[in-house]
Amino acid sequence: VCSFVLTPPPLMWSELNNPGKQKKKFSSFFKSLVIELDKELYGPDNHLVEWHRMPTTQETDGFQVKRPGDVNVKCTLLFMLDHQPPQYKLDPRLARLLGVHTQTRASIMQALWLYIKNNKLQDCHEKESLAVKKTACYDIDVEVDDPLKSQMNNFLSSTTNQQEIAALEMKIHETIEYINQLKTERDFMLSFSNNPQDFIQDWLKSQSRDLKLMTDVTGNPEEERRTEFYQAPWVPEAVSRYVFSKVQQRRQELEQVLGIRLT
């Protein structure tokens, strides 16, 4: 069995010659004590021994720790002194500046005040402020409550708002359909204005194909493929009448689409 014993040193000669002086217990000098043993020997759950001061702690003159084993074990001892009043360790940069490593709050503030006074760092007009030669600005991200979060939740959970949203979505859909319709009409009129002759010819061909599909009239392909069919006396007049009727029909359609009367 391996054991570790922590005890205070023997009394000094001055303490022996002063028996009336009250002797403080060894544990009264510490706030906490941690003994760290070899983790490979004792495992991750049994390699730490901790003692922390509590309001009901009974002072003692020593600590004894026992663990099973028959070999020498390296251990690390961590002591936290119980300073009264509490002492604070300064940042190395501030410690070099003030010449203080660890001290009470009052002593640190006094050393800081002496440094400010000796180096004349106070503002000439406002003594409570310090004249800082160099300034720095830092951004710190902090989490805050979104003031609009509750309003958004109420808006999304409201039935009235849902109906309003549905109405707006329907209006948007109708507007998009109307825009597409206007674009189709614009493309139609733009093609007509760029080349009216080719446009009418292409349009008549398209209408003729659609008419044959709708009426199931296929014509007489054998006669229509011969040039003599188009040299008959009635062809010029028929073509003129046909073109005129189609132009008039298309004109009426354009008037209805544009809502105007062409002259």
Coordinates of C-alpha atoms in Angstrom, one line a residue:
V1 CA 0.0 0.0 0.0
C2 CA 1.4 3.4 -1.0
S3 CA 0.7 6.3 1.3
F4 CA 1.3 10.0 1.2
V5 CA 1.4 12.1 4.3
L6 CA 1.3 15.9 4.3
T7 CA 2.3 17.5 7.6
P8 CA 3.6 20.9 8.7
P9 CA 7.3 21.4 9.6
P10 CA 8.5 21.2 13.2
L11 CA 8.0 24.2 15.4
M12 CA 10.7 26.8 15.2
W13 CA 12.7 27.8 18.4
S14 CA 10.8 31.1 18.7
E15 CA 7.5 29.2 18.7
L16 CA 8.8 26.8 21.3
N17 CA 9.7 29.7 23.6
N18 CA 6.2 31.2 23.3
P19 CA 3.8 28.5 24.5
G20 CA 1.0 31.1 25.0
K21 CA 0.8 31.8 21.3
Q22 CA -2.1 30.0 19.6
K23 CA -0.8 27.6 17.0
K24 CA -2.8 27.4 13.7
K25 CA -3.6 24.1 12.1
F26 CA -1.9 23.1 8.9
S27 CA -5.1 23.0 6.9
S28 CA -6.0 26.6 7.9
F29 CA -3.5 28.0 5.4
F30 CA -5.2 26.4 2.4
K31 CA -8.5 26.9 0.6
S32 CA -8.2 23.7 -1.4
L33 CA -5.7 20.8 -2.0
V34 CA -5.5 18.5 -5.0
I35 CA -3.2 15.5 -5.4
E36 CA -2.9 14.1 -8.9
L37 CA -1.6 10.6 -9.2
D38 CA -0.4 8.6 -12.2
K39 CA -3.5 8.1 -14.4
E40 CA -2.1 5.0 -16.1
L41 CA -1.7 3.2 -12.7
Y42 CA -5.0 4.3 -11.0
G43 CA -7.3 4.9 -14.0
P44 CA -9.1 8.1 -15.1
D45 CA -11.6 7.9 -12.2
N46 CA -9.3 7.2 -9.3
H47 CA -6.2 9.3 -9.9
L48 CA -7.4 12.6 -8.2
V49 CA -7.6 13.3 -4.5
E50 CA -9.3 16.6 -3.6
W51 CA -9.9 18.5 -0.5
H52 CA -11.9 21.8 -0.4
R53 CA -12.6 24.0 2.5
M54 CA -16.2 24.1 3.6
P55 CA -18.0 26.2 6.2
T56 CA -18.1 23.1 8.5
T57 CA -14.5 22.0 7.9
Q58 CA -12.6 20.9 10.9
E59 CA -9.0 22.0 10.8
T60 CA -6.3 19.4 10.8
D61 CA -2.5 19.2 11.1
G62 CA -2.0 16.9 8.2
F63 CA -3.4 14.9 5.3
Q64 CA -2.8 11.2 4.6
V65 CA -3.7 9.6 1.3
K66 CA -3.4 5.8 0.7
R67 CA -3.6 3.9 -2.5
P68 CA -2.8 0.2 -3.3
G69 CA 0.6 -0.4 -5.0
D70 CA 4.2 -1.5 -4.6
V71 CA 6.1 0.9 -6.8
N72 CA 7.1 4.5 -6.5
V73 CA 4.5 6.8 -7.9
K74 CA 4.9 10.4 -9.2
C75 CA 2.3 12.8 -8.0
T76 CA 1.5 16.4 -8.5
L77 CA 0.4 18.6 -5.5
L78 CA -1.7 21.6 -6.1
F79 CA -2.2 24.0 -3.2
M80 CA -4.6 27.0 -3.2
L81 CA -3.7 29.3 -0.3
D82 CA -6.5 30.8 1.8
H83 CA -5.4 34.4 1.9
Q84 CA -7.3 36.7 4.3
P85 CA -8.0 39.2 2.8
P86 CA -7.9 37.5 -0.7
Q87 CA -4.9 38.1 -2.9
Y88 CA -4.9 38.4 -6.7
K89 CA -2.2 37.5 -9.3
L90 CA -1.7 40.2 -11.9
D91 CA -1.3 39.9 -15.6
P92 CA 2.5 39.7 -16.3
R93 CA 2.3 43.0 -18.3
L94 CA 0.6 44.8 -15.4
A95 CA 2.9 43.1 -12.9
R96 CA 6.0 44.5 -14.7
L97 CA 4.4 47.9 -14.8
L98 CA 3.5 48.1 -11.1
G99 CA 6.2 46.0 -9.7
V100 CA 3.6 43.8 -8.0
H101 CA 3.1 40.1 -8.6
T102 CA 0.5 39.0 -6.1
Q103 CA -1.2 41.2 -3.6
T104 CA -4.5 42.3 -2.1
R105 CA -7.0 44.4 -4.0
A106 CA -6.2 47.5 -1.8
S107 CA -2.5 47.1 -2.4
I108 CA -2.9 46.7 -6.1
M109 CA -5.1 49.8 -6.3
Q110 CA -2.6 51.8 -4.3
A111 CA 0.2 50.7 -6.6
L112 CA -1.8 51.6 -9.6
W113 CA -2.7 55.0 -8.2
L114 CA 1.0 55.8 -7.4
Y115 CA 1.9 54.8 -11.0
I116 CA -0.8 57.2 -12.4
K117 CA 0.3 60.0 -10.1
N118 CA 4.0 59.6 -10.7
N119 CA 3.6 59.5 -14.5
K120 CA 1.0 62.4 -14.5
L121 CA -1.6 60.4 -16.4
Q122 CA -4.6 62.3 -15.0
D123 CA -6.5 64.7 -17.3
C124 CA -5.7 68.3 -16.7
H125 CA -9.3 69.4 -16.5
E126 CA -11.1 66.3 -15.3
K127 CA -9.1 64.6 -12.6
E128 CA -11.4 61.6 -12.6
S129 CA -10.3 60.8 -16.2
L130 CA -7.0 59.5 -17.4
A131 CA -5.2 60.9 -20.4
V132 CA -4.8 57.9 -22.6
K133 CA -2.3 58.4 -25.4
K134 CA -3.3 55.3 -27.4
T135 CA -6.9 54.1 -27.8
A136 CA -8.3 50.8 -29.1
C137 CA -11.7 49.7 -30.2
Y138 CA -13.0 46.1 -30.0
D139 CA -16.1 44.4 -31.2
I140 CA -17.7 42.0 -28.8
D141 CA -20.5 39.7 -30.0
V142 CA -23.3 39.3 -27.5
E143 CA -26.6 37.5 -27.8
V144 CA -29.8 39.6 -27.2
D145 CA -33.4 38.9 -27.5
D146 CA -34.9 39.8 -30.9
P147 CA -37.6 42.4 -30.3
L148 CA -39.4 41.3 -33.5
K149 CA -39.5 37.6 -32.6
S150 CA -42.7 37.7 -30.7
Q151 CA -44.4 39.9 -33.3
M152 CA -43.3 37.5 -36.1
N153 CA -44.7 34.5 -34.1
N154 CA -48.0 36.3 -33.5
F155 CA -48.1 37.2 -37.2
L156 CA -47.5 33.7 -38.4
S157 CA -50.0 32.1 -36.0
S158 CA -52.8 34.5 -36.7
T159 CA -55.6 33.1 -38.9
T160 CA -56.5 36.6 -40.1
N161 CA -53.0 37.2 -41.3
Q162 CA -53.0 33.8 -43.1
Q163 CA -56.1 34.8 -45.0
E164 CA -54.5 38.1 -45.9
I165 CA -51.3 36.4 -47.1
A166 CA -53.4 34.0 -49.2
A167 CA -55.2 36.9 -50.8
L168 CA -51.9 38.7 -51.5
E169 CA -50.4 35.5 -53.1
M170 CA -53.5 35.2 -55.3
K171 CA -53.1 38.8 -56.4
I172 CA -49.4 38.3 -57.1
H173 CA -50.3 35.2 -59.2
E174 CA -52.9 37.2 -61.2
T175 CA -50.4 40.0 -61.8
I176 CA -47.8 37.6 -63.1
E177 CA -50.3 36.1 -65.5
Y178 CA -51.3 39.5 -66.7
I179 CA -47.7 40.5 -67.2
N180 CA -47.1 37.3 -69.3
Q181 CA -50.2 38.0 -71.4
L182 CA -48.9 41.6 -72.1
K183 CA -45.5 40.2 -73.0
T184 CA -47.1 37.8 -75.5
E185 CA -49.1 40.6 -77.1
R186 CA -46.1 42.9 -77.2
D187 CA -44.0 40.2 -78.9
F188 CA -46.8 39.6 -81.4
M189 CA -47.1 43.3 -82.3
L190 CA -43.3 43.8 -82.4
S191 CA -43.0 40.9 -84.9
F192 CA -45.8 42.5 -87.1
S193 CA -44.1 45.9 -87.0
N194 CA -40.7 44.6 -87.9
N195 CA -41.8 42.7 -91.1
P196 CA -45.6 42.9 -91.8
Q197 CA -45.4 40.9 -95.1
D198 CA -43.5 37.9 -93.7
F199 CA -45.6 38.1 -90.5
I200 CA -48.9 37.9 -92.4
Q201 CA -47.7 35.1 -94.6
D202 CA -46.4 33.0 -91.6
W203 CA -49.6 33.8 -89.7
L204 CA -51.8 32.7 -92.6
K205 CA -49.9 29.5 -92.9
S206 CA -50.3 28.8 -89.3
Q207 CA -54.0 29.6 -89.4
S208 CA -54.5 27.3 -92.4
R209 CA -52.8 24.4 -90.6
D210 CA -54.9 25.0 -87.5
L211 CA -58.1 25.2 -89.6
K212 CA -57.4 21.9 -91.3
L213 CA -56.7 20.2 -88.0
M214 CA -59.9 21.6 -86.5
T215 CA -62.2 20.8 -89.4
D216 CA -60.4 17.5 -90.4
V217 CA -60.2 18.9 -94.0
T218 CA -57.0 17.7 -95.6
G219 CA -57.7 19.1 -99.1
N220 CA -56.5 17.4 -102.3
P221 CA -52.8 16.9 -102.0
E222 CA -52.5 15.4 -105.4
E223 CA -53.9 18.5 -107.2
E224 CA -52.4 21.1 -104.8
R225 CA -48.9 19.9 -105.4
R226 CA -49.2 20.7 -109.2
T227 CA -48.6 24.3 -110.4
E228 CA -51.5 24.1 -112.8
F229 CA -53.8 24.1 -109.8
Y230 CA -52.7 27.6 -108.8
Q231 CA -52.9 29.0 -112.4
A232 CA -56.7 28.7 -112.7
P233 CA -58.6 32.0 -113.5
W234 CA -60.3 32.0 -110.1
V235 CA -57.1 31.8 -108.0
P236 CA -56.1 35.5 -108.0
E237 CA -59.5 36.6 -106.9
A238 CA -59.8 33.9 -104.3
V239 CA -56.4 34.7 -102.9
S240 CA -57.3 38.4 -102.7
R241 CA -60.6 37.6 -100.9
Y242 CA -59.0 35.2 -98.6
V243 CA -56.1 37.5 -97.6
F244 CA -58.6 40.4 -97.2
S245 CA -60.9 38.4 -94.9
K246 CA -58.0 37.1 -92.8
V247 CA -56.5 40.6 -92.5
Q248 CA -59.9 41.9 -91.4
Q249 CA -60.3 39.0 -88.9
R250 CA -56.9 39.6 -87.5
R251 CA -57.6 43.3 -87.3
Q252 CA -60.6 42.7 -85.2
E253 CA -58.7 40.4 -82.9
L254 CA -56.0 43.0 -82.4
E255 CA -58.6 45.7 -81.6
Q256 CA -60.1 43.4 -79.0
V257 CA -56.7 42.6 -77.5
L258 CA -55.4 46.2 -77.4
G259 CA -58.8 47.7 -76.5
I260 CA -58.5 50.3 -79.3
R261 CA -59.8 50.8 -82.8
L262 CA -57.3 50.7 -85.6
T263 CA -57.8 53.2 -88.5

